[in-house]
Protein backbone atom coordinates (compact mmCIF):
# COMPACT_ATOMS: atom_id res chain seq x y z
CA UNK A 1 0.00 0.00 0.00
CA UNK A 2 3.05 2.30 -0.18
CA UNK A 3 1.85 3.56 -3.55
CA UNK A 4 -1.46 4.63 -1.97
CA UNK A 5 0.13 6.93 0.62
CA UNK A 6 2.48 8.38 -2.02
CA UNK A 7 -0.49 9.06 -4.31
CA UNK A 8 -2.43 10.57 -1.39
CA UNK A 9 0.49 12.90 -0.66
CA UNK A 10 0.44 13.86 -4.34
CA UNK A 11 -3.27 14.73 -4.03
CA UNK A 12 -2.65 17.09 -1.07
CA UNK A 13 0.22 18.82 -2.83
CA UNK A 14 -1.86 19.13 -6.00
CA UNK A 15 -4.81 20.66 -4.13
CA UNK A 16 -2.73 23.37 -2.51
CA UNK A 17 -0.93 24.02 -5.80
CA UNK A 18 -4.31 24.58 -7.50
CA UNK A 19 -5.49 26.97 -4.79
CA UNK A 20 -2.33 29.07 -5.04
CA UNK A 21 -2.46 28.93 -8.86
CA UNK A 22 -5.97 30.41 -8.77
CA UNK A 23 -4.70 33.27 -6.61
CA UNK A 24 -1.84 34.15 -8.97
CA UNK A 25 -4.05 33.81 -12.07
CA UNK A 26 -6.16 36.72 -10.84
CA UNK A 27 -3.20 38.87 -11.88
CA UNK A 28 -1.35 36.96 -14.61
CA UNK A 29 -2.30 35.56 -18.01
CA UNK A 30 -2.23 31.70 -18.20
CA UNK A 31 0.60 31.75 -20.77
CA UNK A 32 2.58 34.25 -18.74
CA UNK A 33 2.05 32.32 -15.50
CA UNK A 34 2.86 28.93 -17.07
CA UNK A 35 6.14 30.24 -18.48
CA UNK A 36 7.31 31.73 -15.18
CA UNK A 37 6.30 28.57 -13.32
CA UNK A 38 8.13 26.32 -15.80
CA UNK A 39 11.34 28.31 -15.30
CA UNK A 40 11.01 28.04 -11.52
CA UNK A 41 10.30 24.30 -11.84
CA UNK A 42 13.42 23.78 -13.95
CA UNK A 43 15.62 25.67 -11.49
CA UNK A 44 14.29 23.67 -8.54
CA UNK A 45 14.68 20.43 -10.53
CA UNK A 46 18.43 20.91 -11.07
CA UNK A 47 19.37 18.63 -8.10
CA UNK A 48 17.50 15.76 -9.80
CA UNK A 49 20.06 15.76 -12.64
CA UNK A 50 22.82 14.72 -10.20
CA UNK A 51 20.97 11.49 -9.33
CA UNK A 52 20.18 10.30 -12.86
CA UNK A 53 21.50 7.00 -14.17
CA UNK A 54 22.65 8.33 -17.54
CA UNK A 55 23.40 4.79 -18.78
CA UNK A 56 19.63 4.26 -18.95
CA UNK A 57 19.09 7.43 -21.00
CA UNK A 58 18.81 7.05 -24.78
CA UNK A 59 17.25 8.73 -27.79
CA UNK A 60 14.09 6.59 -27.68
CA UNK A 61 13.01 7.34 -24.10
CA UNK A 62 13.99 11.02 -24.38
CA UNK A 63 12.02 11.38 -27.62
CA UNK A 64 8.91 9.70 -26.17
CA UNK A 65 9.26 11.90 -23.08
CA UNK A 66 9.44 14.97 -25.35
CA UNK A 67 6.18 13.96 -27.08
CA UNK A 68 4.66 13.33 -23.66
CA UNK A 69 5.84 16.77 -22.52
CA UNK A 70 4.11 18.45 -25.47
CA UNK A 71 0.90 16.74 -24.40
CA UNK A 72 1.49 17.76 -20.78
CA UNK A 73 2.17 21.40 -21.66
CA UNK A 74 -1.02 21.59 -23.71
CA UNK A 75 -3.05 20.01 -20.91
CA UNK A 76 -1.57 22.36 -18.31
CA UNK A 77 -2.42 25.42 -20.40
CA UNK A 78 -5.98 24.16 -20.82
CA UNK A 79 -6.37 23.75 -17.06
CA UNK A 80 -4.85 27.14 -16.27
CA UNK A 81 -7.14 28.85 -18.79
CA UNK A 82 -10.19 27.15 -17.29
CA UNK A 83 -9.03 27.81 -13.72
CA UNK A 84 -8.61 31.52 -14.45
CA UNK A 85 -12.12 31.85 -15.89
CA UNK A 86 -14.17 29.35 -13.83
CA UNK A 87 -14.73 28.99 -10.09
CA UNK A 88 -12.16 26.64 -8.58
CA UNK A 89 -14.95 24.39 -7.25
CA UNK A 90 -16.29 24.03 -10.79
CA UNK A 91 -13.07 23.57 -12.72
CA UNK A 92 -11.02 21.14 -10.62
CA UNK A 93 -13.62 18.45 -9.79
CA UNK A 94 -14.10 17.84 -13.51
CA UNK A 95 -10.53 16.58 -13.66
CA UNK A 96 -11.60 13.67 -11.46
CA UNK A 97 -12.91 12.03 -14.62
CA UNK A 98 -9.31 11.40 -15.63
CA UNK A 99 -9.22 7.83 -14.17
CA UNK A 100 -12.07 6.87 -16.50
CA UNK A 101 -10.17 8.03 -19.55
CA UNK A 102 -6.95 6.51 -18.22
CA UNK A 103 -8.66 3.15 -17.66
CA UNK A 104 -9.74 3.03 -21.29
CA UNK A 105 -6.35 4.16 -22.57
CA UNK A 106 -4.47 1.74 -20.30
CA UNK A 107 -6.73 -1.14 -21.37
CA UNK A 108 -6.18 -0.40 -25.06
CA UNK A 109 -2.45 0.26 -24.97
CA UNK A 110 -1.07 -1.41 -21.81
CA UNK A 111 -3.46 -4.32 -21.34
CA UNK A 112 -4.61 -3.13 -17.88
CA UNK A 113 -8.22 -4.01 -17.01
CA UNK A 114 -10.49 -2.79 -14.20
CA UNK A 115 -12.40 -5.05 -11.81
CA UNK A 116 -16.15 -4.77 -11.25
CA UNK A 117 -15.85 -2.58 -8.15
CA UNK A 118 -13.45 -0.32 -10.00
CA UNK A 119 -15.98 0.13 -12.80
CA UNK A 120 -18.60 1.03 -10.15
CA UNK A 121 -16.13 3.53 -8.76
CA UNK A 122 -15.77 5.18 -12.14
CA UNK A 123 -19.56 5.37 -12.44
CA UNK A 124 -19.63 7.14 -9.07
CA UNK A 125 -16.99 9.57 -10.34
CA UNK A 126 -19.17 10.37 -13.34
CA UNK A 127 -22.28 10.75 -11.15
CA UNK A 128 -20.47 13.17 -8.87
CA UNK A 129 -19.34 15.23 -11.81
CA UNK A 130 -22.90 15.29 -13.18
CA UNK A 131 -24.23 16.59 -9.85
CA UNK A 132 -21.48 19.19 -9.80
CA UNK A 133 -22.57 20.68 -13.11
CA UNK A 134 -26.35 20.12 -12.77
CA UNK A 135 -28.68 23.06 -12.26
CA UNK A 136 -31.62 21.03 -10.91
CA UNK A 137 -33.23 17.62 -11.37
CA UNK A 138 -35.72 18.94 -13.94
CA UNK A 139 -33.03 20.12 -16.33
CA UNK A 140 -31.38 16.75 -16.84
CA UNK A 141 -29.47 17.84 -19.96
CA UNK A 142 -28.01 20.97 -18.36
CA UNK A 143 -24.59 19.43 -17.57
CA UNK A 144 -24.27 18.27 -21.18
CA UNK A 145 -25.21 21.73 -22.43
CA UNK A 146 -22.54 23.23 -20.18
CA UNK A 147 -19.83 21.28 -21.99
CA UNK A 148 -21.33 22.07 -25.39
CA UNK A 149 -21.72 25.81 -24.81
CA UNK A 150 -18.95 26.78 -22.40
CA UNK A 151 -15.54 26.98 -24.07
CA UNK A 152 -13.82 26.87 -20.69
CA UNK A 153 -15.50 23.57 -19.85
CA UNK A 154 -14.28 22.30 -23.21
CA UNK A 155 -10.77 23.24 -22.12
CA UNK A 156 -11.26 20.92 -19.15
CA UNK A 157 -12.54 18.14 -21.41
CA UNK A 158 -9.48 18.54 -23.64
CA UNK A 159 -7.23 18.45 -20.56
CA UNK A 160 -8.91 15.21 -19.43
CA UNK A 161 -8.05 13.47 -22.69
CA UNK A 162 -4.52 14.86 -22.71
CA UNK A 163 -3.84 13.98 -19.05
CA UNK A 164 -5.08 10.44 -19.68
CA UNK A 165 -2.68 10.02 -22.60
CA UNK A 166 0.14 11.62 -20.59
CA UNK A 167 -0.38 9.29 -17.62
CA UNK A 168 -0.35 6.18 -19.80
CA UNK A 169 2.88 7.42 -21.40
CA UNK A 170 4.33 7.83 -17.88
CA UNK A 171 3.70 4.14 -17.28
CA UNK A 172 5.21 3.23 -20.65
CA UNK A 173 8.34 5.29 -19.96
CA UNK A 174 8.80 3.90 -16.46
CA UNK A 175 8.10 0.23 -17.18
CA UNK A 176 8.81 -0.38 -20.85
CA UNK A 177 11.59 2.16 -21.47
CA UNK A 178 13.05 1.87 -17.95
CA UNK A 179 13.24 5.56 -17.08
CA UNK A 180 13.47 6.17 -13.33
CA UNK A 181 11.08 8.62 -11.60
CA UNK A 182 14.05 10.94 -11.00
CA UNK A 183 15.05 10.93 -14.69
CA UNK A 184 11.50 11.44 -15.87
CA UNK A 185 10.91 14.34 -13.48
CA UNK A 186 14.18 16.10 -14.35
CA UNK A 187 13.97 15.87 -18.13
CA UNK A 188 10.24 16.56 -18.17
CA UNK A 189 10.75 19.90 -16.40
CA UNK A 190 13.56 20.74 -18.82
CA UNK A 191 11.23 20.06 -21.76
CA UNK A 192 8.40 21.98 -20.10
CA UNK A 193 10.61 25.05 -19.68
CA UNK A 194 11.77 24.93 -23.32
CA UNK A 195 8.23 24.45 -24.65
CA UNK A 196 6.73 27.21 -22.50
CA UNK A 197 9.61 29.50 -23.51
CA UNK A 198 8.69 28.91 -27.16
CA UNK A 199 4.98 29.50 -26.47
CA UNK A 200 5.75 32.62 -24.43
CA UNK A 201 7.65 34.29 -27.27
CA UNK A 202 5.19 33.16 -29.94
CA UNK A 203 2.24 34.71 -28.10
CA UNK A 204 4.00 37.43 -26.12
CA UNK A 205 2.72 40.37 -28.15
CA UNK A 206 -0.83 39.05 -28.45
CA UNK A 207 -1.43 37.71 -24.93
CA UNK A 208 1.24 38.51 -22.40
CA UNK A 209 1.63 42.25 -22.96
CA UNK A 210 -2.04 42.74 -22.10
CA UNK A 211 -1.48 41.35 -18.61
CA UNK A 212 -0.07 43.27 -15.62
CA UNK A 213 3.65 42.95 -15.00
CA UNK A 214 4.70 40.33 -12.48
CA UNK A 215 5.36 41.71 -8.99
CA UNK A 216 7.34 40.55 -5.97
CA UNK A 217 4.32 38.87 -4.36
CA UNK A 218 3.65 36.92 -7.58
CA UNK A 219 7.27 35.74 -7.64
CA UNK A 220 7.02 34.39 -4.08
CA UNK A 221 3.73 32.64 -4.87
CA UNK A 222 5.22 31.10 -8.03
CA UNK A 223 8.18 29.74 -6.05
CA UNK A 224 5.75 28.12 -3.59
CA UNK A 225 3.64 26.73 -6.46
CA UNK A 226 6.81 25.38 -8.07
CA UNK A 227 7.74 23.47 -4.90
CA UNK A 228 4.22 22.05 -4.67
CA UNK A 229 4.15 21.22 -8.40
CA UNK A 230 7.46 19.36 -8.40
CA UNK A 231 6.30 17.55 -5.27
CA UNK A 232 2.99 16.33 -6.69
CA UNK A 233 4.45 15.44 -10.10
CA UNK A 234 7.31 13.44 -8.60
CA UNK A 235 5.11 11.59 -6.09
CA UNK A 236 2.60 10.81 -8.86
CA UNK A 237 5.36 9.34 -11.04
CA UNK A 238 6.68 7.26 -8.13
CA UNK A 239 3.18 5.95 -7.39
CA UNK A 240 2.60 5.06 -11.05
CA UNK A 241 5.84 3.08 -11.02
CA UNK A 242 4.45 1.01 -8.11
CA UNK A 243 0.79 0.58 -9.11
CA UNK A 244 -1.54 0.83 -12.10
CA UNK A 245 -2.09 4.17 -13.81
CA UNK A 246 -5.85 4.17 -13.15
CA UNK A 247 -5.51 3.49 -9.42
CA UNK A 248 -2.83 6.13 -8.93
CA UNK A 249 -4.86 8.76 -10.78
CA UNK A 250 -7.99 7.84 -8.82
CA UNK A 251 -6.23 8.61 -5.53
CA UNK A 252 -4.50 11.67 -6.98
CA UNK A 253 -7.84 13.14 -8.07
CA UNK A 254 -9.14 13.15 -4.49
CA UNK A 255 -7.30 16.46 -4.46
CA UNK A 256 -10.52 17.95 -5.85
CA UNK A 257 -12.19 17.39 -2.46
CA UNK A 258 -9.57 19.40 -0.58
CA UNK A 259 -9.39 22.07 -3.29
CA UNK A 260 -13.18 22.41 -3.54
CA UNK A 261 -13.74 22.81 0.19
CA UNK A 262 -10.69 24.92 1.04
CA UNK A 263 -10.43 26.84 -2.21
CA UNK A 264 -14.19 27.35 -2.43
CA UNK A 265 -14.19 28.96 1.02
CA UNK A 266 -11.19 31.15 0.26
CA UNK A 267 -12.56 32.41 -3.07
CA UNK A 268 -16.22 32.49 -1.91
CA UNK A 269 -17.51 30.16 -4.63
CA UNK A 270 -21.27 29.74 -5.06
CA UNK A 271 -23.31 26.58 -4.23
CA UNK A 272 -20.43 25.19 -2.21
CA UNK A 273 -22.59 22.68 -0.29
CA UNK A 274 -23.91 21.09 -3.51
CA UNK A 275 -20.42 21.04 -4.97
CA UNK A 276 -19.04 19.39 -1.83
CA UNK A 277 -21.72 16.68 -2.04
CA UNK A 278 -20.81 16.13 -5.68
CA UNK A 279 -17.13 15.82 -4.78
CA UNK A 280 -18.01 13.29 -2.06
CA UNK A 281 -19.50 11.12 -4.82
CA UNK A 282 -16.24 11.52 -6.63
CA UNK A 283 -14.33 10.52 -3.49
CA UNK A 284 -16.61 7.49 -3.07
CA UNK A 285 -15.73 6.52 -6.61
CA UNK A 286 -12.03 6.71 -5.76
CA UNK A 287 -12.58 4.52 -2.67
CA UNK A 288 -14.43 1.91 -4.74
CA UNK A 289 -11.64 1.90 -7.27
CA UNK A 290 -9.10 1.36 -4.49
CA UNK A 291 -10.81 -1.74 -3.15
CA UNK A 292 -8.87 -4.92 -3.88
CSV table of C-alpha atoms in Angstrom, one decimal:
chain,number,residue,atom,x,y,z
A,1,UNK,CA,0.0,0.0,0.0
A,2,UNK,CA,3.0,2.3,-0.2
A,3,UNK,CA,1.8,3.6,-3.6
A,4,UNK,CA,-1.5,4.6,-2.0
A,5,UNK,CA,0.1,6.9,0.6
A,6,UNK,CA,2.5,8.4,-2.0
A,7,UNK,CA,-0.5,9.1,-4.3
A,8,UNK,CA,-2.4,10.6,-1.4
A,9,UNK,CA,0.5,12.9,-0.7
A,10,UNK,CA,0.4,13.9,-4.3
A,11,UNK,CA,-3.3,14.7,-4.0
A,12,UNK,CA,-2.7,17.1,-1.1
A,13,UNK,CA,0.2,18.8,-2.8
A,14,UNK,CA,-1.9,19.1,-6.0
A,15,UNK,CA,-4.8,20.7,-4.1
A,16,UNK,CA,-2.7,23.4,-2.5
A,17,UNK,CA,-0.9,24.0,-5.8
A,18,UNK,CA,-4.3,24.6,-7.5
A,19,UNK,CA,-5.5,27.0,-4.8
A,20,UNK,CA,-2.3,29.1,-5.0
A,21,UNK,CA,-2.5,28.9,-8.9
A,22,UNK,CA,-6.0,30.4,-8.8
A,23,UNK,CA,-4.7,33.3,-6.6
A,24,UNK,CA,-1.8,34.1,-9.0
A,25,UNK,CA,-4.1,33.8,-12.1
A,26,UNK,CA,-6.2,36.7,-10.8
A,27,UNK,CA,-3.2,38.9,-11.9
A,28,UNK,CA,-1.3,37.0,-14.6
A,29,UNK,CA,-2.3,35.6,-18.0
A,30,UNK,CA,-2.2,31.7,-18.2
A,31,UNK,CA,0.6,31.8,-20.8
A,32,UNK,CA,2.6,34.2,-18.7
A,33,UNK,CA,2.1,32.3,-15.5
A,34,UNK,CA,2.9,28.9,-17.1
A,35,UNK,CA,6.1,30.2,-18.5
A,36,UNK,CA,7.3,31.7,-15.2
A,37,UNK,CA,6.3,28.6,-13.3
A,38,UNK,CA,8.1,26.3,-15.8
A,39,UNK,CA,11.3,28.3,-15.3
A,40,UNK,CA,11.0,28.0,-11.5
A,41,UNK,CA,10.3,24.3,-11.8
A,42,UNK,CA,13.4,23.8,-13.9
A,43,UNK,CA,15.6,25.7,-11.5
A,44,UNK,CA,14.3,23.7,-8.5
A,45,UNK,CA,14.7,20.4,-10.5
A,46,UNK,CA,18.4,20.9,-11.1
A,47,UNK,CA,19.4,18.6,-8.1
A,48,UNK,CA,17.5,15.8,-9.8
A,49,UNK,CA,20.1,15.8,-12.6
A,50,UNK,CA,22.8,14.7,-10.2
A,51,UNK,CA,21.0,11.5,-9.3
A,52,UNK,CA,20.2,10.3,-12.9
A,53,UNK,CA,21.5,7.0,-14.2
A,54,UNK,CA,22.7,8.3,-17.5
A,55,UNK,CA,23.4,4.8,-18.8
A,56,UNK,CA,19.6,4.3,-19.0
A,57,UNK,CA,19.1,7.4,-21.0
A,58,UNK,CA,18.8,7.0,-24.8
A,59,UNK,CA,17.2,8.7,-27.8
A,60,UNK,CA,14.1,6.6,-27.7
A,61,UNK,CA,13.0,7.3,-24.1
A,62,UNK,CA,14.0,11.0,-24.4
A,63,UNK,CA,12.0,11.4,-27.6
A,64,UNK,CA,8.9,9.7,-26.2
A,65,UNK,CA,9.3,11.9,-23.1
A,66,UNK,CA,9.4,15.0,-25.4
A,67,UNK,CA,6.2,14.0,-27.1
A,68,UNK,CA,4.7,13.3,-23.7
A,69,UNK,CA,5.8,16.8,-22.5
A,70,UNK,CA,4.1,18.5,-25.5
A,71,UNK,CA,0.9,16.7,-24.4
A,72,UNK,CA,1.5,17.8,-20.8
A,73,UNK,CA,2.2,21.4,-21.7
A,74,UNK,CA,-1.0,21.6,-23.7
A,75,UNK,CA,-3.1,20.0,-20.9
A,76,UNK,CA,-1.6,22.4,-18.3
A,77,UNK,CA,-2.4,25.4,-20.4
A,78,UNK,CA,-6.0,24.2,-20.8
A,79,UNK,CA,-6.4,23.7,-17.1
A,80,UNK,CA,-4.8,27.1,-16.3
A,81,UNK,CA,-7.1,28.8,-18.8
A,82,UNK,CA,-10.2,27.1,-17.3
A,83,UNK,CA,-9.0,27.8,-13.7
A,84,UNK,CA,-8.6,31.5,-14.4
A,85,UNK,CA,-12.1,31.9,-15.9
A,86,UNK,CA,-14.2,29.4,-13.8
A,87,UNK,CA,-14.7,29.0,-10.1
A,88,UNK,CA,-12.2,26.6,-8.6
A,89,UNK,CA,-14.9,24.4,-7.2
A,90,UNK,CA,-16.3,24.0,-10.8
A,91,UNK,CA,-13.1,23.6,-12.7
A,92,UNK,CA,-11.0,21.1,-10.6
A,93,UNK,CA,-13.6,18.5,-9.8
A,94,UNK,CA,-14.1,17.8,-13.5
A,95,UNK,CA,-10.5,16.6,-13.7
A,96,UNK,CA,-11.6,13.7,-11.5
A,97,UNK,CA,-12.9,12.0,-14.6
A,98,UNK,CA,-9.3,11.4,-15.6
A,99,UNK,CA,-9.2,7.8,-14.2
A,100,UNK,CA,-12.1,6.9,-16.5
A,101,UNK,CA,-10.2,8.0,-19.5
A,102,UNK,CA,-6.9,6.5,-18.2
A,103,UNK,CA,-8.7,3.2,-17.7
A,104,UNK,CA,-9.7,3.0,-21.3
A,105,UNK,CA,-6.3,4.2,-22.6
A,106,UNK,CA,-4.5,1.7,-20.3
A,107,UNK,CA,-6.7,-1.1,-21.4
A,108,UNK,CA,-6.2,-0.4,-25.1
A,109,UNK,CA,-2.4,0.3,-25.0
A,110,UNK,CA,-1.1,-1.4,-21.8
A,111,UNK,CA,-3.5,-4.3,-21.3
A,112,UNK,CA,-4.6,-3.1,-17.9
A,113,UNK,CA,-8.2,-4.0,-17.0
A,114,UNK,CA,-10.5,-2.8,-14.2
A,115,UNK,CA,-12.4,-5.0,-11.8
A,116,UNK,CA,-16.2,-4.8,-11.3
A,117,UNK,CA,-15.8,-2.6,-8.2
A,118,UNK,CA,-13.5,-0.3,-10.0
A,119,UNK,CA,-16.0,0.1,-12.8
A,120,UNK,CA,-18.6,1.0,-10.2
A,121,UNK,CA,-16.1,3.5,-8.8
A,122,UNK,CA,-15.8,5.2,-12.1
A,123,UNK,CA,-19.6,5.4,-12.4
A,124,UNK,CA,-19.6,7.1,-9.1
A,125,UNK,CA,-17.0,9.6,-10.3
A,126,UNK,CA,-19.2,10.4,-13.3
A,127,UNK,CA,-22.3,10.7,-11.1
A,128,UNK,CA,-20.5,13.2,-8.9
A,129,UNK,CA,-19.3,15.2,-11.8
A,130,UNK,CA,-22.9,15.3,-13.2
A,131,UNK,CA,-24.2,16.6,-9.8
A,132,UNK,CA,-21.5,19.2,-9.8
A,133,UNK,CA,-22.6,20.7,-13.1
A,134,UNK,CA,-26.3,20.1,-12.8
A,135,UNK,CA,-28.7,23.1,-12.3
A,136,UNK,CA,-31.6,21.0,-10.9
A,137,UNK,CA,-33.2,17.6,-11.4
A,138,UNK,CA,-35.7,18.9,-13.9
A,139,UNK,CA,-33.0,20.1,-16.3
A,140,UNK,CA,-31.4,16.7,-16.8
A,141,UNK,CA,-29.5,17.8,-20.0
A,142,UNK,CA,-28.0,21.0,-18.4
A,143,UNK,CA,-24.6,19.4,-17.6
A,144,UNK,CA,-24.3,18.3,-21.2
A,145,UNK,CA,-25.2,21.7,-22.4
A,146,UNK,CA,-22.5,23.2,-20.2
A,147,UNK,CA,-19.8,21.3,-22.0
A,148,UNK,CA,-21.3,22.1,-25.4
A,149,UNK,CA,-21.7,25.8,-24.8
A,150,UNK,CA,-18.9,26.8,-22.4
A,151,UNK,CA,-15.5,27.0,-24.1
A,152,UNK,CA,-13.8,26.9,-20.7
A,153,UNK,CA,-15.5,23.6,-19.9
A,154,UNK,CA,-14.3,22.3,-23.2
A,155,UNK,CA,-10.8,23.2,-22.1
A,156,UNK,CA,-11.3,20.9,-19.1
A,157,UNK,CA,-12.5,18.1,-21.4
A,158,UNK,CA,-9.5,18.5,-23.6
A,159,UNK,CA,-7.2,18.4,-20.6
A,160,UNK,CA,-8.9,15.2,-19.4
A,161,UNK,CA,-8.1,13.5,-22.7
A,162,UNK,CA,-4.5,14.9,-22.7
A,163,UNK,CA,-3.8,14.0,-19.0
A,164,UNK,CA,-5.1,10.4,-19.7
A,165,UNK,CA,-2.7,10.0,-22.6
A,166,UNK,CA,0.1,11.6,-20.6
A,167,UNK,CA,-0.4,9.3,-17.6
A,168,UNK,CA,-0.3,6.2,-19.8
A,169,UNK,CA,2.9,7.4,-21.4
A,170,UNK,CA,4.3,7.8,-17.9
A,171,UNK,CA,3.7,4.1,-17.3
A,172,UNK,CA,5.2,3.2,-20.6
A,173,UNK,CA,8.3,5.3,-20.0
A,174,UNK,CA,8.8,3.9,-16.5
A,175,UNK,CA,8.1,0.2,-17.2
A,176,UNK,CA,8.8,-0.4,-20.9
A,177,UNK,CA,11.6,2.2,-21.5
A,178,UNK,CA,13.1,1.9,-17.9
A,179,UNK,CA,13.2,5.6,-17.1
A,180,UNK,CA,13.5,6.2,-13.3
A,181,UNK,CA,11.1,8.6,-11.6
A,182,UNK,CA,14.1,10.9,-11.0
A,183,UNK,CA,15.1,10.9,-14.7
A,184,UNK,CA,11.5,11.4,-15.9
A,185,UNK,CA,10.9,14.3,-13.5
A,186,UNK,CA,14.2,16.1,-14.3
A,187,UNK,CA,14.0,15.9,-18.1
A,188,UNK,CA,10.2,16.6,-18.2
A,189,UNK,CA,10.8,19.9,-16.4
A,190,UNK,CA,13.6,20.7,-18.8
A,191,UNK,CA,11.2,20.1,-21.8
A,192,UNK,CA,8.4,22.0,-20.1
A,193,UNK,CA,10.6,25.1,-19.7
A,194,UNK,CA,11.8,24.9,-23.3
A,195,UNK,CA,8.2,24.4,-24.6
A,196,UNK,CA,6.7,27.2,-22.5
A,197,UNK,CA,9.6,29.5,-23.5
A,198,UNK,CA,8.7,28.9,-27.2
A,199,UNK,CA,5.0,29.5,-26.5
A,200,UNK,CA,5.7,32.6,-24.4
A,201,UNK,CA,7.7,34.3,-27.3
A,202,UNK,CA,5.2,33.2,-29.9
A,203,UNK,CA,2.2,34.7,-28.1
A,204,UNK,CA,4.0,37.4,-26.1
A,205,UNK,CA,2.7,40.4,-28.2
A,206,UNK,CA,-0.8,39.0,-28.5
A,207,UNK,CA,-1.4,37.7,-24.9
A,208,UNK,CA,1.2,38.5,-22.4
A,209,UNK,CA,1.6,42.2,-23.0
A,210,UNK,CA,-2.0,42.7,-22.1
A,211,UNK,CA,-1.5,41.4,-18.6
A,212,UNK,CA,-0.1,43.3,-15.6
A,213,UNK,CA,3.7,42.9,-15.0
A,214,UNK,CA,4.7,40.3,-12.5
A,215,UNK,CA,5.4,41.7,-9.0
A,216,UNK,CA,7.3,40.5,-6.0
A,217,UNK,CA,4.3,38.9,-4.4
A,218,UNK,CA,3.6,36.9,-7.6
A,219,UNK,CA,7.3,35.7,-7.6
A,220,UNK,CA,7.0,34.4,-4.1
A,221,UNK,CA,3.7,32.6,-4.9
A,222,UNK,CA,5.2,31.1,-8.0
A,223,UNK,CA,8.2,29.7,-6.0
A,224,UNK,CA,5.7,28.1,-3.6
A,225,UNK,CA,3.6,26.7,-6.5
A,226,UNK,CA,6.8,25.4,-8.1
A,227,UNK,CA,7.7,23.5,-4.9
A,228,UNK,CA,4.2,22.1,-4.7
A,229,UNK,CA,4.2,21.2,-8.4
A,230,UNK,CA,7.5,19.4,-8.4
A,231,UNK,CA,6.3,17.5,-5.3
A,232,UNK,CA,3.0,16.3,-6.7
A,233,UNK,CA,4.5,15.4,-10.1
A,234,UNK,CA,7.3,13.4,-8.6
A,235,UNK,CA,5.1,11.6,-6.1
A,236,UNK,CA,2.6,10.8,-8.9
A,237,UNK,CA,5.4,9.3,-11.0
A,238,UNK,CA,6.7,7.3,-8.1
A,239,UNK,CA,3.2,5.9,-7.4
A,240,UNK,CA,2.6,5.1,-11.0
A,241,UNK,CA,5.8,3.1,-11.0
A,242,UNK,CA,4.5,1.0,-8.1
A,243,UNK,CA,0.8,0.6,-9.1
A,244,UNK,CA,-1.5,0.8,-12.1
A,245,UNK,CA,-2.1,4.2,-13.8
A,246,UNK,CA,-5.9,4.2,-13.2
A,247,UNK,CA,-5.5,3.5,-9.4
A,248,UNK,CA,-2.8,6.1,-8.9
A,249,UNK,CA,-4.9,8.8,-10.8
A,250,UNK,CA,-8.0,7.8,-8.8
A,251,UNK,CA,-6.2,8.6,-5.5
A,252,UNK,CA,-4.5,11.7,-7.0
A,253,UNK,CA,-7.8,13.1,-8.1
A,254,UNK,CA,-9.1,13.2,-4.5
A,255,UNK,CA,-7.3,16.5,-4.5
A,256,UNK,CA,-10.5,17.9,-5.8
A,257,UNK,CA,-12.2,17.4,-2.5
A,258,UNK,CA,-9.6,19.4,-0.6
A,259,UNK,CA,-9.4,22.1,-3.3
A,260,UNK,CA,-13.2,22.4,-3.5
A,261,UNK,CA,-13.7,22.8,0.2
A,262,UNK,CA,-10.7,24.9,1.0
A,263,UNK,CA,-10.4,26.8,-2.2
A,264,UNK,CA,-14.2,27.3,-2.4
A,265,UNK,CA,-14.2,29.0,1.0
A,266,UNK,CA,-11.2,31.2,0.3
A,267,UNK,CA,-12.6,32.4,-3.1
A,268,UNK,CA,-16.2,32.5,-1.9
A,269,UNK,CA,-17.5,30.2,-4.6
A,270,UNK,CA,-21.3,29.7,-5.1
A,271,UNK,CA,-23.3,26.6,-4.2
A,272,UNK,CA,-20.4,25.2,-2.2
A,273,UNK,CA,-22.6,22.7,-0.3
A,274,UNK,CA,-23.9,21.1,-3.5
A,275,UNK,CA,-20.4,21.0,-5.0
A,276,UNK,CA,-19.0,19.4,-1.8
A,277,UNK,CA,-21.7,16.7,-2.0
A,278,UNK,CA,-20.8,16.1,-5.7
A,279,UNK,CA,-17.1,15.8,-4.8
A,280,UNK,CA,-18.0,13.3,-2.1
A,281,UNK,CA,-19.5,11.1,-4.8
A,282,UNK,CA,-16.2,11.5,-6.6
A,283,UNK,CA,-14.3,10.5,-3.5
A,284,UNK,CA,-16.6,7.5,-3.1
A,285,UNK,CA,-15.7,6.5,-6.6
A,286,UNK,CA,-12.0,6.7,-5.8
A,287,UNK,CA,-12.6,4.5,-2.7
A,288,UNK,CA,-14.4,1.9,-4.7
A,289,UNK,CA,-11.6,1.9,-7.3
A,290,UNK,CA,-9.1,1.4,-4.5
A,291,UNK,CA,-10.8,-1.7,-3.1
A,292,UNK,CA,-8.9,-4.9,-3.9
